[in-house]
Amino acid sequence: MIQSARTYLLVSFLLATLAGTVAAWSTTTYFASRVQEPSLHQMIHRDLRLTSQQSAQVAEIEARYSAQRQRRENEMRAANARLAASIETDRQLSAEVQAAIEDFHLAMGELQMETIRYVFEIRETLTPEQQTRFDATVTAYLTEQEL
């Protein structure tokens, strides 16, 4: 009886290990094989064949936008923290909860506006041919379509 229980446990352990290994491999293979679309930043630098002057202009625009984006994301995180604290304290849709929601929406709206300004500012540095490719990419990103 003891020998049979040991054999049963050993076989169960080996089968569980095999099942776990197959599951891990399958998951890794599935997610690794999914094609990730390049970011707008990657497309600009990889596909548009920028001149050195354009690259310098784009780098300056990107640095400025990055700082703006970081500031707005910090504002959104702070508003979310205030929202969480207000919900925990008030436990209802209070004036403080509503104010935190409005603060978050304001920061999010400003981030979207700054992003659109960034897109148009980058576009101004491009040639007409580059603009055509850029416009198609921006439109595809906004409508979640493939190029």
mmCIF file with all atom_site columns, C-alpha atoms in Angstrom:
data_model
loop_
_atom_site.group_PDB
_atom_site.id
_atom_site.type_symbol
_atom_site.label_atom_id
_atom_site.label_alt_id
_atom_site.label_comp_id
_atom_site.label_asym_id
_atom_site.label_entity_id
_atom_site.label_seq_id
_atom_site.pdbx_PDB_ins_code
_atom_site.Cartn_x
_atom_site.Cartn_y
_atom_site.Cartn_z
_atom_site.occupancy
_atom_site.B_iso_or_equiv
_atom_site.pdbx_formal_charge
_atom_site.auth_seq_id
_atom_site.auth_comp_id
_atom_site.auth_asym_id
_atom_site.auth_atom_id
_atom_site.pdbx_PDB_model_num
ATOM 1   C CA . MET A 1 1   ? 0.000   0.000  0.000   1.00 0.00 ? 1   MET A CA 1
ATOM 2   C CA . ILE A 1 2   ? 2.802   2.445  0.901   1.00 0.00 ? 2   ILE A CA 1
ATOM 3   C CA . GLN A 1 3   ? 4.676   1.634  -2.312  1.00 0.00 ? 3   GLN A CA 1
ATOM 4   C CA . SER A 1 4   ? 1.536   2.242  -4.358  1.00 0.00 ? 4   SER A CA 1
ATOM 5   C CA . ALA A 1 5   ? 0.870   5.583  -2.595  1.00 0.00 ? 5   ALA A CA 1
ATOM 6   C CA . ARG A 1 6   ? 4.452   6.683  -3.274  1.00 0.00 ? 6   ARG A CA 1
ATOM 7   C CA . THR A 1 7   ? 4.126   5.730  -6.926  1.00 0.00 ? 7   THR A CA 1
ATOM 8   C CA . TYR A 1 8   ? 0.810   7.596  -7.135  1.00 0.00 ? 8   TYR A CA 1
ATOM 9   C CA . LEU A 1 9   ? 2.345   10.730 -5.577  1.00 0.00 ? 9   LEU A CA 1
ATOM 10  C CA . LEU A 1 10  ? 5.394   10.547 -7.832  1.00 0.00 ? 10  LEU A CA 1
ATOM 11  C CA . VAL A 1 11  ? 3.276   10.156 -10.977 1.00 0.00 ? 11  VAL A CA 1
ATOM 12  C CA . SER A 1 12  ? 0.955   12.967 -9.833  1.00 0.00 ? 12  SER A CA 1
ATOM 13  C CA . PHE A 1 13  ? 3.931   15.243 -9.170  1.00 0.00 ? 13  PHE A CA 1
ATOM 14  C CA . LEU A 1 14  ? 5.473   14.480 -12.570 1.00 0.00 ? 14  LEU A CA 1
ATOM 15  C CA . LEU A 1 15  ? 2.172   15.084 -14.379 1.00 0.00 ? 15  LEU A CA 1
ATOM 16  C CA . ALA A 1 16  ? 1.608   18.364 -12.522 1.00 0.00 ? 16  ALA A CA 1
ATOM 17  C CA . THR A 1 17  ? 5.140   19.484 -13.373 1.00 0.00 ? 17  THR A CA 1
ATOM 18  C CA . LEU A 1 18  ? 4.628   18.553 -17.023 1.00 0.00 ? 18  LEU A CA 1
ATOM 19  C CA . ALA A 1 19  ? 1.278   20.389 -17.142 1.00 0.00 ? 19  ALA A CA 1
ATOM 20  C CA . GLY A 1 20  ? 2.836   23.497 -15.567 1.00 0.00 ? 20  GLY A CA 1
ATOM 21  C CA . THR A 1 21  ? 5.727   23.426 -18.015 1.00 0.00 ? 21  THR A CA 1
ATOM 22  C CA . VAL A 1 22  ? 3.398   23.082 -21.009 1.00 0.00 ? 22  VAL A CA 1
ATOM 23  C CA . ALA A 1 23  ? 1.191   25.916 -19.712 1.00 0.00 ? 23  ALA A CA 1
ATOM 24  C CA . ALA A 1 24  ? 4.185   28.209 -19.148 1.00 0.00 ? 24  ALA A CA 1
ATOM 25  C CA . TRP A 1 25  ? 5.633   27.429 -22.576 1.00 0.00 ? 25  TRP A CA 1
ATOM 26  C CA . SER A 1 26  ? 2.268   27.929 -24.298 1.00 0.00 ? 26  SER A CA 1
ATOM 27  C CA . THR A 1 27  ? 1.664   31.252 -22.575 1.00 0.00 ? 27  THR A CA 1
ATOM 28  C CA . THR A 1 28  ? 5.163   32.511 -23.330 1.00 0.00 ? 28  THR A CA 1
ATOM 29  C CA . THR A 1 29  ? 4.930   31.433 -26.958 1.00 0.00 ? 29  THR A CA 1
ATOM 30  C CA . TYR A 1 30  ? 1.499   33.019 -27.398 1.00 0.00 ? 30  TYR A CA 1
ATOM 31  C CA . PHE A 1 31  ? 2.451   36.398 -25.940 1.00 0.00 ? 31  PHE A CA 1
ATOM 32  C CA . ALA A 1 32  ? 5.894   36.465 -27.534 1.00 0.00 ? 32  ALA A CA 1
ATOM 33  C CA . SER A 1 33  ? 4.411   35.823 -30.976 1.00 0.00 ? 33  SER A CA 1
ATOM 34  C CA . ARG A 1 34  ? 1.955   38.717 -30.766 1.00 0.00 ? 34  ARG A CA 1
ATOM 35  C CA . VAL A 1 35  ? 3.177   41.528 -32.968 1.00 0.00 ? 35  VAL A CA 1
ATOM 36  C CA . GLN A 1 36  ? 3.429   44.804 -31.140 1.00 0.00 ? 36  GLN A CA 1
ATOM 37  C CA . GLU A 1 37  ? 2.813   47.870 -33.242 1.00 0.00 ? 37  GLU A CA 1
ATOM 38  C CA . PRO A 1 38  ? 5.662   50.367 -33.250 1.00 0.00 ? 38  PRO A CA 1
ATOM 39  C CA . SER A 1 39  ? 5.061   53.568 -31.328 1.00 0.00 ? 39  SER A CA 1
ATOM 40  C CA . LEU A 1 40  ? 4.673   56.882 -33.108 1.00 0.00 ? 40  LEU A CA 1
ATOM 41  C CA . HIS A 1 41  ? 8.128   57.808 -31.803 1.00 0.00 ? 41  HIS A CA 1
ATOM 42  C CA . GLN A 1 42  ? 9.627   54.665 -33.355 1.00 0.00 ? 42  GLN A CA 1
ATOM 43  C CA . MET A 1 43  ? 7.851   55.286 -36.643 1.00 0.00 ? 43  MET A CA 1
ATOM 44  C CA . ILE A 1 44  ? 9.116   58.858 -36.809 1.00 0.00 ? 44  ILE A CA 1
ATOM 45  C CA . HIS A 1 45  ? 12.728  57.854 -36.242 1.00 0.00 ? 45  HIS A CA 1
ATOM 46  C CA . ARG A 1 46  ? 12.722  54.548 -38.109 1.00 0.00 ? 46  ARG A CA 1
ATOM 47  C CA . ASP A 1 47  ? 10.432  55.019 -41.097 1.00 0.00 ? 47  ASP A CA 1
ATOM 48  C CA . LEU A 1 48  ? 10.476  58.692 -42.029 1.00 0.00 ? 48  LEU A CA 1
ATOM 49  C CA . ARG A 1 49  ? 14.189  58.967 -42.867 1.00 0.00 ? 49  ARG A CA 1
ATOM 50  C CA . LEU A 1 50  ? 14.645  62.295 -41.134 1.00 0.00 ? 50  LEU A CA 1
ATOM 51  C CA . THR A 1 51  ? 17.453  64.613 -42.129 1.00 0.00 ? 51  THR A CA 1
ATOM 52  C CA . SER A 1 52  ? 19.898  65.645 -39.421 1.00 0.00 ? 52  SER A CA 1
ATOM 53  C CA . GLN A 1 53  ? 18.147  69.023 -39.176 1.00 0.00 ? 53  GLN A CA 1
ATOM 54  C CA . GLN A 1 54  ? 14.751  67.338 -38.830 1.00 0.00 ? 54  GLN A CA 1
ATOM 55  C CA . SER A 1 55  ? 16.150  64.944 -36.215 1.00 0.00 ? 55  SER A CA 1
ATOM 56  C CA . ALA A 1 56  ? 17.424  67.871 -34.164 1.00 0.00 ? 56  ALA A CA 1
ATOM 57  C CA . GLN A 1 57  ? 14.078  69.678 -34.418 1.00 0.00 ? 57  GLN A CA 1
ATOM 58  C CA . VAL A 1 58  ? 12.140  66.534 -33.523 1.00 0.00 ? 58  VAL A CA 1
ATOM 59  C CA . ALA A 1 59  ? 14.439  65.811 -30.565 1.00 0.00 ? 59  ALA A CA 1
ATOM 60  C CA . GLU A 1 60  ? 13.791  69.301 -29.191 1.00 0.00 ? 60  GLU A CA 1
ATOM 61  C CA . ILE A 1 61  ? 10.018  68.913 -29.626 1.00 0.00 ? 61  ILE A CA 1
ATOM 62  C CA . GLU A 1 62  ? 10.074  65.458 -28.037 1.00 0.00 ? 62  GLU A CA 1
ATOM 63  C CA . ALA A 1 63  ? 12.059  66.665 -25.027 1.00 0.00 ? 63  ALA A CA 1
ATOM 64  C CA . ARG A 1 64  ? 9.607   69.490 -24.424 1.00 0.00 ? 64  ARG A CA 1
ATOM 65  C CA . TYR A 1 65  ? 6.602   67.182 -24.849 1.00 0.00 ? 65  TYR A CA 1
ATOM 66  C CA . SER A 1 66  ? 8.117   64.540 -22.569 1.00 0.00 ? 66  SER A CA 1
ATOM 67  C CA . ALA A 1 67  ? 8.396   67.067 -19.743 1.00 0.00 ? 67  ALA A CA 1
ATOM 68  C CA . GLN A 1 68  ? 4.814   68.242 -20.318 1.00 0.00 ? 68  GLN A CA 1
ATOM 69  C CA . ARG A 1 69  ? 3.523   64.680 -20.421 1.00 0.00 ? 69  ARG A CA 1
ATOM 70  C CA . GLN A 1 70  ? 5.350   63.774 -17.209 1.00 0.00 ? 70  GLN A CA 1
ATOM 71  C CA . ARG A 1 71  ? 3.873   66.804 -15.458 1.00 0.00 ? 71  ARG A CA 1
ATOM 72  C CA . ARG A 1 72  ? 0.326   65.934 -16.573 1.00 0.00 ? 72  ARG A CA 1
ATOM 73  C CA . GLU A 1 73  ? 0.745   62.272 -15.626 1.00 0.00 ? 73  GLU A CA 1
ATOM 74  C CA . ASN A 1 74  ? 1.910   63.379 -12.173 1.00 0.00 ? 74  ASN A CA 1
ATOM 75  C CA . GLU A 1 75  ? -1.177  65.593 -11.896 1.00 0.00 ? 75  GLU A CA 1
ATOM 76  C CA . MET A 1 76  ? -3.373  62.640 -12.852 1.00 0.00 ? 76  MET A CA 1
ATOM 77  C CA . ARG A 1 77  ? -1.711  60.400 -10.246 1.00 0.00 ? 77  ARG A CA 1
ATOM 78  C CA . ALA A 1 78  ? -2.153  63.099 -7.592  1.00 0.00 ? 78  ALA A CA 1
ATOM 79  C CA . ALA A 1 79  ? -5.830  63.504 -8.516  1.00 0.00 ? 79  ALA A CA 1
ATOM 80  C CA . ASN A 1 80  ? -6.302  59.742 -8.305  1.00 0.00 ? 80  ASN A CA 1
ATOM 81  C CA . ALA A 1 81  ? -4.667  59.721 -4.863  1.00 0.00 ? 81  ALA A CA 1
ATOM 82  C CA . ARG A 1 82  ? -7.025  62.510 -3.741  1.00 0.00 ? 82  ARG A CA 1
ATOM 83  C CA . LEU A 1 83  ? -9.934  60.580 -5.218  1.00 0.00 ? 83  LEU A CA 1
ATOM 84  C CA . ALA A 1 84  ? -8.967  57.422 -3.333  1.00 0.00 ? 84  ALA A CA 1
ATOM 85  C CA . ALA A 1 85  ? -8.548  59.346 -0.072  1.00 0.00 ? 85  ALA A CA 1
ATOM 86  C CA . SER A 1 86  ? -11.880 61.142 -0.560  1.00 0.00 ? 86  SER A CA 1
ATOM 87  C CA . ILE A 1 87  ? -13.706 57.908 -1.323  1.00 0.00 ? 87  ILE A CA 1
ATOM 88  C CA . GLU A 1 88  ? -12.162 56.247 1.716   1.00 0.00 ? 88  GLU A CA 1
ATOM 89  C CA . THR A 1 89  ? -13.087 59.182 3.956   1.00 0.00 ? 89  THR A CA 1
ATOM 90  C CA . ASP A 1 90  ? -16.498 60.158 2.579   1.00 0.00 ? 90  ASP A CA 1
ATOM 91  C CA . ARG A 1 91  ? -17.810 56.818 1.287   1.00 0.00 ? 91  ARG A CA 1
ATOM 92  C CA . GLN A 1 92  ? -20.177 58.673 -1.031  1.00 0.00 ? 92  GLN A CA 1
ATOM 93  C CA . LEU A 1 93  ? -20.179 60.929 -4.076  1.00 0.00 ? 93  LEU A CA 1
ATOM 94  C CA . SER A 1 94  ? -19.185 63.979 -2.053  1.00 0.00 ? 94  SER A CA 1
ATOM 95  C CA . ALA A 1 95  ? -17.970 67.377 -3.231  1.00 0.00 ? 95  ALA A CA 1
ATOM 96  C CA . GLU A 1 96  ? -14.384 66.243 -2.530  1.00 0.00 ? 96  GLU A CA 1
ATOM 97  C CA . VAL A 1 97  ? -14.830 63.097 -4.636  1.00 0.00 ? 97  VAL A CA 1
ATOM 98  C CA . GLN A 1 98  ? -16.319 65.140 -7.478  1.00 0.00 ? 98  GLN A CA 1
ATOM 99  C CA . ALA A 1 99  ? -13.500 67.705 -7.246  1.00 0.00 ? 99  ALA A CA 1
ATOM 100 C CA . ALA A 1 100 ? -10.868 64.960 -7.488  1.00 0.00 ? 100 ALA A CA 1
ATOM 101 C CA . ILE A 1 101 ? -12.640 63.509 -10.525 1.00 0.00 ? 101 ILE A CA 1
ATOM 102 C CA . GLU A 1 102 ? -12.734 66.953 -12.150 1.00 0.00 ? 102 GLU A CA 1
ATOM 103 C CA . ASP A 1 103 ? -9.025  67.472 -11.397 1.00 0.00 ? 103 ASP A CA 1
ATOM 104 C CA . PHE A 1 104 ? -8.231  64.150 -13.052 1.00 0.00 ? 104 PHE A CA 1
ATOM 105 C CA . HIS A 1 105 ? -10.331 64.963 -16.120 1.00 0.00 ? 105 HIS A CA 1
ATOM 106 C CA . LEU A 1 106 ? -8.753  68.393 -16.403 1.00 0.00 ? 106 LEU A CA 1
ATOM 107 C CA . ALA A 1 107 ? -5.225  66.946 -16.342 1.00 0.00 ? 107 ALA A CA 1
ATOM 108 C CA . MET A 1 108 ? -6.219  64.207 -18.795 1.00 0.00 ? 108 MET A CA 1
ATOM 109 C CA . GLY A 1 109 ? -7.760  66.758 -21.173 1.00 0.00 ? 109 GLY A CA 1
ATOM 110 C CA . GLU A 1 110 ? -4.670  68.955 -20.979 1.00 0.00 ? 110 GLU A CA 1
ATOM 111 C CA . LEU A 1 111 ? -2.473  65.934 -21.715 1.00 0.00 ? 111 LEU A CA 1
ATOM 112 C CA . GLN A 1 112 ? -4.564  65.103 -24.768 1.00 0.00 ? 112 GLN A CA 1
ATOM 113 C CA . MET A 1 113 ? -4.377  68.709 -25.994 1.00 0.00 ? 113 MET A CA 1
ATOM 114 C CA . GLU A 1 114 ? -0.596  68.803 -25.484 1.00 0.00 ? 114 GLU A CA 1
ATOM 115 C CA . THR A 1 115 ? -0.281  65.498 -27.333 1.00 0.00 ? 115 THR A CA 1
ATOM 116 C CA . ILE A 1 116 ? -2.199  66.859 -30.320 1.00 0.00 ? 116 ILE A CA 1
ATOM 117 C CA . ARG A 1 117 ? -0.054  70.020 -30.299 1.00 0.00 ? 117 ARG A CA 1
ATOM 118 C CA . TYR A 1 118 ? 3.029   67.757 -30.243 1.00 0.00 ? 118 TYR A CA 1
ATOM 119 C CA . VAL A 1 119 ? 1.721   65.794 -33.240 1.00 0.00 ? 119 VAL A CA 1
ATOM 120 C CA . PHE A 1 120 ? 1.138   68.957 -35.284 1.00 0.00 ? 120 PHE A CA 1
ATOM 121 C CA . GLU A 1 121 ? 4.464   70.442 -34.233 1.00 0.00 ? 121 GLU A CA 1
ATOM 122 C CA . ILE A 1 122 ? 6.279   67.288 -35.373 1.00 0.00 ? 122 ILE A CA 1
ATOM 123 C CA . ARG A 1 123 ? 4.280   67.323 -38.611 1.00 0.00 ? 123 ARG A CA 1
ATOM 124 C CA . GLU A 1 124 ? 5.509   70.849 -39.400 1.00 0.00 ? 124 GLU A CA 1
ATOM 125 C CA . THR A 1 125 ? 9.111   69.596 -39.526 1.00 0.00 ? 125 THR A CA 1
ATOM 126 C CA . LEU A 1 126 ? 8.325   66.974 -42.194 1.00 0.00 ? 126 LEU A CA 1
ATOM 127 C CA . THR A 1 127 ? 8.377   67.058 -45.973 1.00 0.00 ? 127 THR A CA 1
ATOM 128 C CA . PRO A 1 128 ? 5.053   66.565 -47.814 1.00 0.00 ? 128 PRO A CA 1
ATOM 129 C CA . GLU A 1 129 ? 5.933   62.910 -48.501 1.00 0.00 ? 129 GLU A CA 1
ATOM 130 C CA . GLN A 1 130 ? 6.820   62.317 -44.852 1.00 0.00 ? 130 GLN A CA 1
ATOM 131 C CA . GLN A 1 131 ? 3.637   64.094 -43.779 1.00 0.00 ? 131 GLN A CA 1
ATOM 132 C CA . THR A 1 132 ? 1.530   61.682 -45.833 1.00 0.00 ? 132 THR A CA 1
ATOM 133 C CA . ARG A 1 133 ? 3.050   58.662 -44.046 1.00 0.00 ? 133 ARG A CA 1
ATOM 134 C CA . PHE A 1 134 ? 2.887   60.432 -40.681 1.00 0.00 ? 134 PHE A CA 1
ATOM 135 C CA . ASP A 1 135 ? -0.771  61.407 -41.154 1.00 0.00 ? 135 ASP A CA 1
ATOM 136 C CA . ALA A 1 136 ? -1.726  57.838 -42.069 1.00 0.00 ? 136 ALA A CA 1
ATOM 137 C CA . THR A 1 137 ? 0.042   56.529 -38.965 1.00 0.00 ? 137 THR A CA 1
ATOM 138 C CA . VAL A 1 138 ? -1.558  59.076 -36.640 1.00 0.00 ? 138 VAL A CA 1
ATOM 139 C CA . THR A 1 139 ? -5.001  58.317 -38.081 1.00 0.00 ? 139 THR A CA 1
ATOM 140 C CA . ALA A 1 140 ? -4.420  54.572 -37.692 1.00 0.00 ? 140 ALA A CA 1
ATOM 141 C CA . TYR A 1 141 ? -3.366  55.019 -34.062 1.00 0.00 ? 141 TYR A CA 1
ATOM 142 C CA . LEU A 1 142 ? -6.383  57.171 -33.260 1.00 0.00 ? 142 LEU A CA 1
ATOM 143 C CA . THR A 1 143 ? -8.830  54.754 -34.888 1.00 0.00 ? 143 THR A CA 1
ATOM 144 C CA . GLU A 1 144 ? -6.970  51.606 -33.766 1.00 0.00 ? 144 GLU A CA 1
ATOM 145 C CA . GLN A 1 145 ? -6.551  50.378 -37.332 1.00 0.00 ? 145 GLN A CA 1
ATOM 146 C CA . GLU A 1 146 ? -3.621  48.511 -38.797 1.00 0.00 ? 146 GLU A CA 1
ATOM 147 C CA . LEU A 1 147 ? -1.449  50.183 -41.386 1.00 0.00 ? 147 LEU A CA 1
#
